[in-house]
Amino acid sequence: MTQTVLTVDDSRTIREMLNHTLSAAGFRVVTAEDGVHGLDVLQTERPDVIITDINMPRLDGFGFIEAVRGDAAHRATPILVLTTESEPEKKARAREAGATGWIVKPFNPTKLVDAVRRVAA
Amino acid sequence: MDPMEAIRVTFFQECEELLAQLEEGLLAMEQGEHDAETINSVFRAVHSIKGGGGAFGLDPLVRFAHVFENLLDQIRGGVTEAGHEVIAALLRASDMLADHVSAARDGGTADEARSDAIAAALVALTEGEAHGGDEAAPAEFEGLSFTPMTVALDDEPAGAAQAAWIIRFKPHASLYNKANDAVLVLRELGSLGRIEVEVDAEAVPLLDAMDPEGAYLDWTVRLTGEADEAAVREVFSFVDEDCDLDIAAADAAPDAAIDLLSSLLAIGTAGAEAPPLLAPAIEDIIAAAPAGAPGKAETAPAKAAESAALPAPQTIRVDLERVDRLINLVGELVINQAMLAQRVMESSGAGQASDVNLALADLEHLTRGIQDSVMAIRAQPVKSVFQRMPRLVREVGEAVGKRVRLVTEGENTEVDKTVVERLSEPITHMIRNAIDHGLESPADREAAGKPAEGSVRLTAGHRSGRIVIEVSDDGKGVDRARVKAKAIEKGLIAADAVLTDEEIDNLIFLPGFSTAAAISDISGRGVGMDVVKKSVQALGGRISISSQPGQGSRFTMSLPLTLAVLDGMVVSVGDQTLVAPLTAIVESLKPRPEEVRPLGPDNFVLQIRDVYVPLIDIGQAMGFSRTRVDPTEGVALLVESEGAGRVALMVDNIQGQRQVVIKSLEANYRPTEGVAAATILGDGRVALILDIDGVVTANRRVANRRDPPAREPLARTGT
């Protein structure tokens, strides 16, 4: 069955790149431009995996993850944090917020798809 | 296009927007705006450029952006204060980042020495990174460059070093709360080699005592394969803080009875999936329990709702070609609608309020609506051009040692995309010119009692259906004696020419006026004001200068809003049909005999409410007719012309007002004085669109022919 990935990132470049890579790997991709938009999309979509950026306008990645974890319909959805920060404190904060794992940018297609497969049930 | 290439194009487009956002934010901060959202948007712009740059392996750009981002992060966190010095450094850095982006796009390299110097300045301002911070950054990024991990080996190459690991893994409840799952970890371990899994389910309580969100299983995995410890640890990287984990090297000897593996894994899978299977029950329990999680659940949506109040205009990106095809089609539609209206009128007679005529009126209304909407698609604010100017001002000011403040106004004024794109060059040149030639040095300014900092104003606004852009400075104004001397020296005017101040100022637009002798390396990039004038004229625009000695100069450009349609007055002149742009027409009237007075042998003036205006016979001026129209039999159009004020144009009669689709005469024939463009009328005939200013200037020249020949070269300035 085709798995769906929701990507949440304010950068068009990164969204397109994720879309391209994940579509090529056989995933169905839905996109959102920031945390608020991501929560909107979750009203109608039930993705198998969510990938989110941290630095975004309106609602950042931390807030977005907390909101998803607080939503009964999506609290068990794996969330990967996509960030250039490799600093431990950023990871720790994402983890605290409820992130399942992370992908450090820049990512190559293999690494990205591996990470998604790794958390996708 | 190769998908990655397409994404690359997107990246550079996005960079343009982000750089604009960056500069806008920094300028707002310079004006004293230090609210979180401004600083955040500045930070995000740099952050996103860095992120995309990393994906394309643009190392110099990423290294620079990283240093830049670090400082911004500290400002965002309140560690570093964004004082004047800091903001100046940030602005320089944003210019440098823009250079890195263009270098990366064009496949070149940015000025490394400059980049390093600016990066060093940023590091110096960054708290705690003053020493060695710049070395740390590149090192980190080397680590980030993507070397694929050696994982997932399905078949075991013979002879590879075998290792065995005993892994004890006891998930905490928090592991499941983050949507991780023990089975996923086991699956991942399975990809590293052969695994034997044992589960200790001793701790699982009876169902009535079981916390559905608890974690009770304790896993022991024996892994045989080539994986080293780092690879094993990597499997647990997402979960190592949410479990008890012990990884130890085991006796490398492979166990013979390894075929138990699959059945064990199956058991492990079933056990590990237990928590998700209970999910529906868990949801019920959570719904029933008022305390605990709900509190957390409420805060986030509240935050979301608050942010959602910010309006975000919805946009789509459309290929420009599609828009242009639509515009062309709508242009044809307008022409066809006009033709249809004319045919109907001819066959049924005018003034008949038939159903057909009513329907036609509706059709015309609709057509215009479509046309306006289509034009609005191409309309863009001049902001994209204005935004590039602060950097230019900083650089030029620095290069010539002058302090300059740029004030912009009306940057949201909209105009056709093509016009916006072609505005950049003339505006750039006028601003360079204003700083280099207009403003005095700080010392001279103080001596003249002015503030040391010069001011350059760039404004845009709509005025009578055109966009008017002005560049003004508070400098010394045009040095008329010098300009005139130079024009004489270059043979552009006769030595004894008598010129008004305005005429002298306009000499700078003459081809061949600007030369190296008067020009520094700033404004003298092989472009004179004559080239500026030509590029403005190519857009159907005009440029003029006004200057006050000691107080400054002002360049005014007036351009059409769109290059596609025009509201015109259709008039007959001799056997020709012409279109006069409606925007230029103030009123039309039938002169009475006593209102027309001769002025000299060939010229007439028309009296309109106590004012005399020159009367120009269009037929004669354009060479359509040899005889002058009797002013009392024709119609006079009172028009506003740039430079010459109000003028009355004589035509035979008025056919009506109409919106016409502009067809370029230059592109299809050649530039013709007095004619701006052509159009196709409802009856299918071609009509020329008058260039009112061109006609007026040409007429002044004819009038001036009787003046000393010295004036003739000057007349060229007016065209």
mmCIF file of C-alpha atoms in Angstrom, chain A residues 10-13 16-17 20 36 39 55-59 67 69-70 72 75-78 80 84-86 95 98-102 104-106 108 117-121, chain B residues 3 7 10-11 13-14 17 43-44 47 50 54-56 69 76 140 144 146 148 177-180 184 187-188 213 234-235 237-238 240-241 282-283 286 297 300 307 317:
data_model
loop_
_atom_site.group_PDB
_atom_site.id
_atom_site.type_symbol
_atom_site.label_atom_id
_atom_site.label_comp_id
_atom_site.label_asym_id
_atom_site.label_seq_id
_atom_site.Cartn_x
_atom_site.Cartn_y
_atom_site.Cartn_z
ATOM 1 C CA ASP A 10 8.620 26.985 4.646
ATOM 2 C CA SER A 11 11.295 26.674 1.986
ATOM 3 C CA ARG A 12 9.921 25.934 -1.446
ATOM 4 C CA THR A 13 13.248 24.447 -2.460
ATOM 5 C CA GLU A 16 10.211 20.374 -3.867
ATOM 6 C CA MET A 17 13.277 18.378 -3.056
ATOM 7 C CA HIS A 20 10.791 14.732 -5.667
ATOM 8 C CA VAL A 36 -0.337 26.098 11.087
ATOM 9 C CA LEU A 39 -2.202 21.196 11.252
ATOM 10 C CA ASN A 55 12.354 27.265 11.819
ATOM 11 C CA MET A 56 9.083 28.314 10.254
ATOM 12 C CA PRO A 57 6.809 31.337 10.405
ATOM 13 C CA ARG A 58 3.495 31.287 12.296
ATOM 14 C CA LEU A 59 4.073 27.991 14.100
ATOM 15 C CA ALA A 67 0.216 20.003 18.651
ATOM 16 C CA ARG A 69 1.236 14.774 19.784
ATOM 17 C CA GLY A 70 -1.691 16.380 21.553
ATOM 18 C CA ALA A 72 -5.616 11.935 19.449
ATOM 19 C CA ARG A 75 -0.368 11.247 18.228
ATOM 20 C CA ALA A 76 1.032 7.899 17.087
ATOM 21 C CA THR A 77 2.297 9.227 13.744
ATOM 22 C CA PRO A 78 6.077 9.180 13.480
ATOM 23 C CA LEU A 80 10.982 13.286 11.635
ATOM 24 C CA THR A 84 20.404 21.906 9.620
ATOM 25 C CA GLU A 85 21.040 22.055 13.340
ATOM 26 C CA SER A 86 23.207 19.200 14.413
ATOM 27 C CA ARG A 95 12.800 15.018 21.184
ATOM 28 C CA GLY A 98 7.812 14.434 20.797
ATOM 29 C CA ALA A 99 9.812 14.011 17.601
ATOM 30 C CA THR A 100 10.412 10.429 16.590
ATOM 31 C CA GLY A 101 13.722 11.102 14.868
ATOM 32 C CA TRP A 102 15.536 13.605 12.722
ATOM 33 C CA VAL A 104 20.144 16.393 9.284
ATOM 34 C CA LYS A 105 20.217 18.676 6.265
ATOM 35 C CA PRO A 106 21.736 18.470 3.770
ATOM 36 C CA ASN A 108 20.909 12.779 0.241
ATOM 37 C CA ARG A 117 11.339 3.786 6.081
ATOM 38 C CA ARG A 118 12.953 3.374 9.447
ATOM 39 C CA VAL A 119 10.114 5.033 11.324
ATOM 40 C CA ALA A 120 7.259 4.034 9.034
ATOM 41 C CA ALA A 121 5.352 1.089 10.449
ATOM 42 C CA PRO B 3 13.992 17.428 -11.782
ATOM 43 C CA ILE B 7 14.557 22.394 -8.088
ATOM 44 C CA THR B 10 13.331 27.086 -7.677
ATOM 45 C CA PHE B 11 16.096 27.454 -5.149
ATOM 46 C CA GLN B 13 14.123 32.049 -7.288
ATOM 47 C CA GLU B 14 13.467 31.481 -3.644
ATOM 48 C CA GLU B 17 12.750 36.404 -2.365
ATOM 49 C CA PHE B 43 16.972 34.662 10.689
ATOM 50 C CA ARG B 44 14.740 32.347 8.673
ATOM 51 C CA HIS B 47 18.590 29.848 7.492
ATOM 52 C CA LYS B 50 21.788 27.965 3.996
ATOM 53 C CA GLY B 54 23.621 22.774 1.612
ATOM 54 C CA ALA B 55 21.366 20.560 -0.447
ATOM 55 C CA PHE B 56 23.174 21.680 -3.571
ATOM 56 C CA GLU B 69 23.126 32.765 11.022
ATOM 57 C CA ARG B 76 17.260 36.551 18.224
ATOM 58 C CA GLU B 140 30.958 21.039 11.502
ATOM 59 C CA LEU B 144 27.424 17.170 7.633
ATOM 60 C CA PHE B 146 26.572 13.341 3.143
ATOM 61 C CA PRO B 148 26.122 7.422 2.906
ATOM 62 C CA ASN B 177 4.892 8.351 23.061
ATOM 63 C CA LYS B 178 7.144 9.649 20.320
ATOM 64 C CA ALA B 179 5.697 7.191 17.841
ATOM 65 C CA ASN B 180 8.781 5.074 17.919
ATOM 66 C CA LEU B 184 11.066 -0.808 14.010
ATOM 67 C CA ARG B 187 13.750 -4.421 11.928
ATOM 68 C CA GLU B 188 16.565 -1.922 11.558
ATOM 69 C CA GLU B 213 0.714 3.275 27.479
ATOM 70 C CA GLU B 234 23.188 4.524 14.967
ATOM 71 C CA VAL B 235 20.138 2.231 14.915
ATOM 72 C CA SER B 237 20.073 7.103 17.711
ATOM 73 C CA PHE B 238 16.393 8.082 17.699
ATOM 74 C CA ASP B 240 18.667 5.969 22.998
ATOM 75 C CA GLU B 241 17.233 8.383 25.548
ATOM 76 C CA ILE B 282 -6.030 4.271 24.777
ATOM 77 C CA GLU B 283 -7.929 7.000 23.019
ATOM 78 C CA ILE B 286 -7.679 9.628 27.370
ATOM 79 C CA ALA B 297 -3.418 19.571 23.761
ATOM 80 C CA ALA B 300 -0.893 24.279 20.808
ATOM 81 C CA SER B 307 -1.021 32.789 14.247
ATOM 82 C CA ARG B 317 2.897 30.523 -9.762
#
